[in-house]
CSV table of C-alpha atoms in Angstrom, one decimal:
chain,number,residue,atom,x,y,z
K,1,LYS,CA,16.1,-89.7,44.4
K,2,ASP,CA,13.5,-90.6,41.3
K,3,THR,CA,11.0,-88.6,43.1
K,4,LEU,CA,13.3,-85.6,43.3
K,5,ILE,CA,13.8,-85.8,39.4
K,6,SER,CA,9.4,-86.3,39.4
K,7,LYS,CA,9.6,-83.1,41.1
K,8,ARG,CA,12.5,-81.4,38.7
K,9,ILE,CA,10.4,-82.4,35.6
K,10,ILE,CA,6.7,-81.3,37.0
K,11,SER,CA,8.5,-77.7,37.6
K,12,ILE,CA,10.4,-77.7,34.2
K,13,LEU,CA,6.7,-78.3,32.7
K,14,MET,CA,5.0,-75.7,34.8
K,15,VAL,CA,7.8,-72.9,33.6
K,16,LEU,CA,7.0,-74.0,30.5
K,17,PHE,CA,3.5,-74.0,30.7
K,18,LEU,CA,3.7,-70.4,32.3
K,19,LEU,CA,5.9,-69.0,29.2
K,20,LEU,CA,3.4,-70.7,26.9
K,21,SER,CA,0.4,-68.9,28.4
K,22,ILE,CA,2.1,-65.6,28.7
K,23,VAL,CA,3.3,-65.3,25.2
K,24,PRO,CA,-0.8,-64.3,23.6
K,25,VAL,CA,-1.4,-62.3,26.8
K,26,SER,CA,1.3,-60.1,26.6
K,27,ALA,CA,0.7,-59.2,22.6
K,28,SER,CA,-2.9,-58.5,24.0
K,29,TRP,CA,-1.4,-55.7,25.6
K,30,GLN,CA,0.0,-54.1,22.0
K,31,GLN,CA,-1.4,-50.1,22.3
K,32,GLU,CA,-3.5,-49.7,19.0
K,33,GLU,CA,-3.6,-47.1,17.4
K,34,PRO,CA,-5.7,-43.8,17.7
K,35,SER,CA,-9.3,-44.0,16.6
K,36,THR,CA,-9.2,-41.3,13.4
K,37,TYR,CA,-12.7,-40.9,13.4
K,38,GLU,CA,-14.5,-37.8,13.1
K,39,ASP,CA,-17.7,-37.1,13.1
K,40,GLU,CA,-18.8,-35.7,10.3
K,41,ALA,CA,-22.4,-34.5,11.1
K,42,TYR,CA,-20.8,-31.9,13.0
K,43,ILE,CA,-17.2,-31.3,11.8
K,44,GLU,CA,-17.3,-29.4,8.0
K,45,GLU,CA,-15.5,-27.8,5.9
K,46,PRO,CA,-15.7,-24.2,6.2
K,47,GLU,CA,-17.1,-22.1,2.8
K,48,THR,CA,-14.9,-20.5,0.9
K,49,VAL,CA,-17.0,-16.6,0.5
K,50,GLU,CA,-15.4,-14.0,-2.0
K,51,ASP,CA,-15.0,-10.8,-0.3
K,52,THR,CA,-17.0,-8.3,-2.0
K,53,THR,CA,-17.5,-5.8,0.5
K,54,ASP,CA,-15.4,-3.6,-1.9
K,55,LYS,CA,-17.8,-4.2,-4.7
K,56,VAL,CA,-21.0,-3.9,-2.7
K,57,SER,CA,-20.5,-1.2,-1.1
K,58,THR,CA,-19.5,0.7,-4.3
K,59,ILE,CA,-22.4,-0.5,-6.9
K,60,SER,CA,-25.3,0.0,-3.6
K,61,ALA,CA,-23.3,3.5,-3.2
K,62,ALA,CA,-24.0,4.7,-6.8
K,63,SER,CA,-27.1,2.8,-7.0
K,64,ASN,CA,-29.0,4.5,-3.8
K,65,ALA,CA,-28.4,8.0,-5.5
K,66,ALA,CA,-30.3,9.4,-7.9
K,67,THR,CA,-28.9,8.9,-11.4
K,68,SER,CA,-31.0,11.4,-13.5
K,69,GLY,CA,-33.5,14.4,-13.1
K,70,VAL,CA,-32.8,18.9,-13.2
K,71,CYS,CA,-30.4,21.2,-13.0
K,72,GLY,CA,-31.7,24.2,-14.4
K,73,ASP,CA,-35.6,25.8,-16.0
K,74,ASN,CA,-34.9,23.8,-19.2
K,75,LEU,CA,-31.7,21.1,-18.1
K,76,THR,CA,-31.5,17.9,-17.4
K,77,TRP,CA,-28.8,16.1,-16.0
K,78,GLU,CA,-27.9,11.6,-16.6
K,79,PHE,CA,-25.5,9.8,-15.2
K,80,ASP,CA,-24.0,6.9,-17.2
K,81,GLU,CA,-22.7,4.1,-14.0
K,82,SER,CA,-21.3,2.1,-16.2
K,83,THR,CA,-18.7,4.8,-18.0
K,84,GLY,CA,-18.9,7.1,-15.1
K,85,THR,CA,-20.0,9.5,-17.4
K,86,LEU,CA,-22.6,12.7,-16.6
K,87,THR,CA,-24.0,14.1,-19.1
K,88,ILE,CA,-26.0,17.5,-19.6
K,89,SER,CA,-28.4,18.5,-21.7
K,90,GLY,CA,-31.3,21.2,-22.6
K,91,THR,CA,-31.0,25.5,-23.1
K,92,GLY,CA,-30.4,27.8,-21.0
K,93,GLU,CA,-28.4,28.7,-17.6
K,94,MET,CA,-27.8,26.2,-15.1
K,95,TRP,CA,-29.1,26.9,-11.4
K,96,ASN,CA,-26.2,28.3,-9.0
K,97,TRP,CA,-26.3,26.0,-5.6
K,98,THR,CA,-24.9,27.6,-2.4
K,99,ASP,CA,-22.9,24.7,-1.6
K,100,GLY,CA,-21.0,21.8,-3.2
K,101,ASN,CA,-23.3,19.3,-1.5
K,102,ASN,CA,-26.5,20.9,-2.9
K,103,ALA,CA,-25.5,19.5,-6.6
K,104,PRO,CA,-28.0,17.0,-7.9
K,105,TRP,CA,-25.3,14.8,-8.3
K,106,TYR,CA,-22.9,15.4,-5.6
K,107,ASP,CA,-23.9,12.1,-4.1
K,108,LEU,CA,-21.8,10.5,-7.6
K,109,ARG,CA,-18.6,12.6,-7.5
K,110,THR,CA,-16.6,10.0,-6.2
K,111,TYR,CA,-17.9,7.6,-9.2
K,112,THR,CA,-17.9,10.6,-12.1
K,113,GLU,CA,-15.3,9.8,-14.4
K,114,SER,CA,-16.1,12.6,-16.8
K,115,VAL,CA,-18.8,14.9,-17.7
K,116,ILE,CA,-20.3,16.2,-21.1
K,117,ILE,CA,-22.4,19.8,-21.3
K,118,GLU,CA,-24.1,19.4,-24.7
K,119,PRO,CA,-24.5,22.9,-26.9
K,120,GLY,CA,-27.5,25.0,-25.4
K,121,VAL,CA,-26.4,25.1,-22.0
K,122,THR,CA,-25.2,28.8,-21.6
K,123,SER,CA,-23.3,28.6,-17.6
K,124,ILE,CA,-21.7,26.3,-15.3
K,125,GLY,CA,-23.5,27.0,-11.6
K,126,ASP,CA,-21.4,28.0,-8.6
K,127,TYR,CA,-20.5,25.1,-6.5
K,128,ALA,CA,-21.7,23.0,-10.0
K,129,PHE,CA,-18.9,20.0,-9.4
K,130,GLU,CA,-17.3,21.0,-6.3
K,131,TYR,CA,-14.7,18.3,-4.7
K,132,SER,CA,-15.6,16.4,-8.1
K,133,TRP,CA,-13.5,13.5,-9.4
K,134,MET,CA,-14.7,13.7,-12.8
K,135,LYS,CA,-10.7,14.2,-15.3
K,136,SER,CA,-12.5,15.4,-18.0
K,137,ILE,CA,-15.0,17.8,-18.7
K,138,ASP,CA,-16.4,18.8,-22.6
K,139,LEU,CA,-17.5,22.3,-22.7
K,140,PRO,CA,-19.3,23.8,-25.4
K,141,GLU,CA,-19.2,26.8,-27.4
K,142,GLY,CA,-22.4,29.5,-25.8
K,143,ILE,CA,-21.2,28.9,-22.4
K,144,ILE,CA,-21.2,32.8,-21.1
K,145,ASP,CA,-20.2,32.2,-17.2
K,146,ILE,CA,-18.2,29.8,-15.3
K,147,GLY,CA,-19.3,30.3,-11.2
K,148,GLU,CA,-17.8,30.1,-8.1
K,149,TYR,CA,-16.4,27.4,-6.9
K,150,ALA,CA,-17.5,26.0,-10.1
K,151,PHE,CA,-14.7,23.4,-10.1
K,152,TYR,CA,-13.3,23.9,-7.0
K,153,GLN,CA,-11.0,20.6,-5.5
K,154,SER,CA,-11.9,18.6,-8.4
K,155,GLN,CA,-9.3,16.7,-10.4
K,156,LEU,CA,-9.6,18.0,-13.7
K,157,LYS,CA,-6.5,17.0,-15.7
K,158,SER,CA,-7.1,19.8,-18.2
K,159,ILE,CA,-9.2,22.1,-19.3
K,160,LEU,CA,-10.4,24.0,-22.3
K,161,ILE,CA,-12.4,27.0,-21.9
K,162,PRO,CA,-14.4,27.5,-25.0
K,163,ASP,CA,-14.2,30.7,-26.9
K,164,GLY,CA,-17.8,32.9,-25.8
K,165,VAL,CA,-17.0,32.5,-21.7
K,166,LYS,CA,-16.9,36.3,-20.6
K,167,THR,CA,-16.4,35.5,-16.8
K,168,ILE,CA,-14.9,32.9,-15.0
K,169,TRP,CA,-15.4,33.4,-11.3
K,170,HIS,CA,-14.2,33.4,-7.9
K,171,TYR,CA,-12.7,29.8,-7.1
K,172,ALA,CA,-13.4,28.2,-10.0
K,173,PHE,CA,-10.9,26.4,-10.9
K,174,CYS,CA,-9.1,27.4,-6.9
K,175,HIS,CA,-7.4,23.4,-5.5
K,176,CYS,CA,-7.2,21.8,-8.1
K,177,SER,CA,-4.1,19.9,-7.3
K,178,SER,CA,-4.1,17.3,-10.7
K,179,LEU,CA,-4.5,20.3,-13.2
K,180,THR,CA,-1.4,20.5,-15.6
K,181,SER,CA,-2.6,22.7,-18.3
K,182,VAL,CA,-5.6,25.7,-19.4
K,183,THR,CA,-6.5,27.2,-22.3
K,184,ILE,CA,-8.9,30.8,-22.0
K,185,PRO,CA,-10.3,32.0,-25.3
K,186,PRO,CA,-10.1,35.9,-26.3
K,187,SER,CA,-13.5,36.2,-25.1
K,188,VAL,CA,-12.5,36.1,-21.8
K,189,THR,CA,-12.9,39.5,-19.6
K,190,GLY,CA,-12.6,38.6,-16.1
K,191,ILE,CA,-11.0,36.2,-13.9
K,192,GLY,CA,-12.2,36.3,-10.1
K,193,LYS,CA,-10.4,36.1,-7.3
K,194,TRP,CA,-8.1,33.1,-7.5
K,195,ALA,CA,-9.6,31.8,-9.6
K,196,PHE,CA,-6.4,29.7,-10.4
K,197,SER,CA,-5.0,29.2,-7.0
K,198,LEU,CA,-2.9,26.2,-5.2
K,199,CYS,CA,-3.3,24.3,-8.3
K,200,PRO,CA,0.8,22.7,-7.7
K,201,LYS,CA,0.9,20.6,-11.3
K,202,LEU,CA,-0.6,23.6,-13.1
K,203,TYR,CA,2.2,23.7,-16.0
K,204,ASP,CA,1.1,25.2,-19.1
K,205,VAL,CA,-1.3,28.1,-19.9
K,206,TYR,CA,-2.2,28.5,-23.3
K,207,ILE,CA,-3.7,32.0,-24.9
K,208,PHE,CA,-4.7,33.3,-28.3
K,209,ASP,CA,-3.4,37.1,-28.5
K,210,VAL,CA,-1.5,39.7,-25.9
K,211,PRO,CA,-4.1,42.5,-26.5
K,212,SER,CA,-7.3,39.6,-25.5
K,213,TRP,CA,-5.2,38.6,-22.9
K,214,CYS,CA,-4.0,42.0,-21.3
K,215,LYS,CA,-7.4,42.9,-21.4
K,216,ILE,CA,-8.8,40.5,-19.5
K,217,SER,CA,-9.5,42.1,-15.4
K,218,PHE,CA,-7.7,40.1,-12.6
K,219,TYR,CA,-9.5,40.2,-9.3
K,220,ASP,CA,-5.6,39.5,-8.0
K,221,ARG,CA,-2.4,37.8,-8.8
K,222,GLU,CA,-3.7,34.8,-7.5
K,223,SER,CA,-6.3,35.2,-10.3
K,224,ASN,CA,-3.9,34.5,-13.0
K,225,PRO,CA,-2.8,31.0,-13.9
K,226,VAL,CA,0.2,32.3,-15.0
K,227,LYS,CA,1.8,32.8,-11.5
K,228,SER,CA,1.3,29.0,-10.6
K,229,ALA,CA,2.4,28.0,-14.7
K,230,GLY,CA,5.5,27.2,-15.6
K,231,ASN,CA,4.9,27.7,-20.2
K,232,LEU,CA,3.0,30.2,-21.3
K,233,TYR,CA,2.2,29.3,-25.0
K,234,ILE,CA,0.8,32.1,-27.4
K,235,ASP,CA,-1.5,30.6,-30.0
K,236,GLY,CA,0.2,27.7,-29.6
K,237,LYS,CA,3.8,29.0,-29.7
K,238,LYS,CA,6.4,29.2,-26.7
K,239,PRO,CA,7.4,32.5,-27.5
K,240,THR,CA,10.8,33.4,-26.7
K,241,GLU,CA,10.2,37.4,-26.1
K,242,LEU,CA,7.3,39.2,-25.2
K,243,VAL,CA,6.5,42.4,-27.2
K,244,VAL,CA,3.7,44.5,-25.8
K,245,PRO,CA,1.3,46.3,-28.1
K,246,GLU,CA,0.8,49.6,-28.6
K,247,GLU,CA,-3.0,49.4,-27.9
K,248,VAL,CA,-2.0,48.1,-24.3
K,249,LYS,CA,-2.0,50.7,-21.7
């Protein structure tokens, strides 16, 4: 009997020993948190770079083109990149070109906002401002001729032709989709083929008197800006009736 009790005591002690030994071992099996280590030598934050593609292409395109030169025997031109203004100065006639891309400022056409023709210049050459993005132009008195295709498909919004101009040649303002008004002085005696054709926004035509207007030789009906315009103003007033003077035949 005593032997049986001793064996039970020994068994109980062994169980307790086993239980005590299991506790620290099971604790050591707990899974550690995954490492958050990063090798900083190989992992870097990407740099934030400003996208200047458009700016660079715009600036480089303008700077790669000539910004001054000659455009007549006694005429020079200069382009101001900061304002987009092309200025032509000197005396005499502007050269004629056989195509717009032959004009010396052609590569600057999309950067040109305005054109200033200074007094002394007597003509606007053929194809001078074809496809130009200019919005305005200042023409001085003394201009006699406006050449063929001079402003063809330009972005002019309005044009005041100065007194002294005699001839507006073929297609001079054809396809000017932004042109809304034109002023034609009594000095004009001839307007060429399709000079004001395909100008869908041309609403207002300003003339000075009926007799001088009726003396203009129009190449065809597409030469007459009144054909496209909705409003005709005579000496600044919109007529309610039109009386043709007796001297007009």
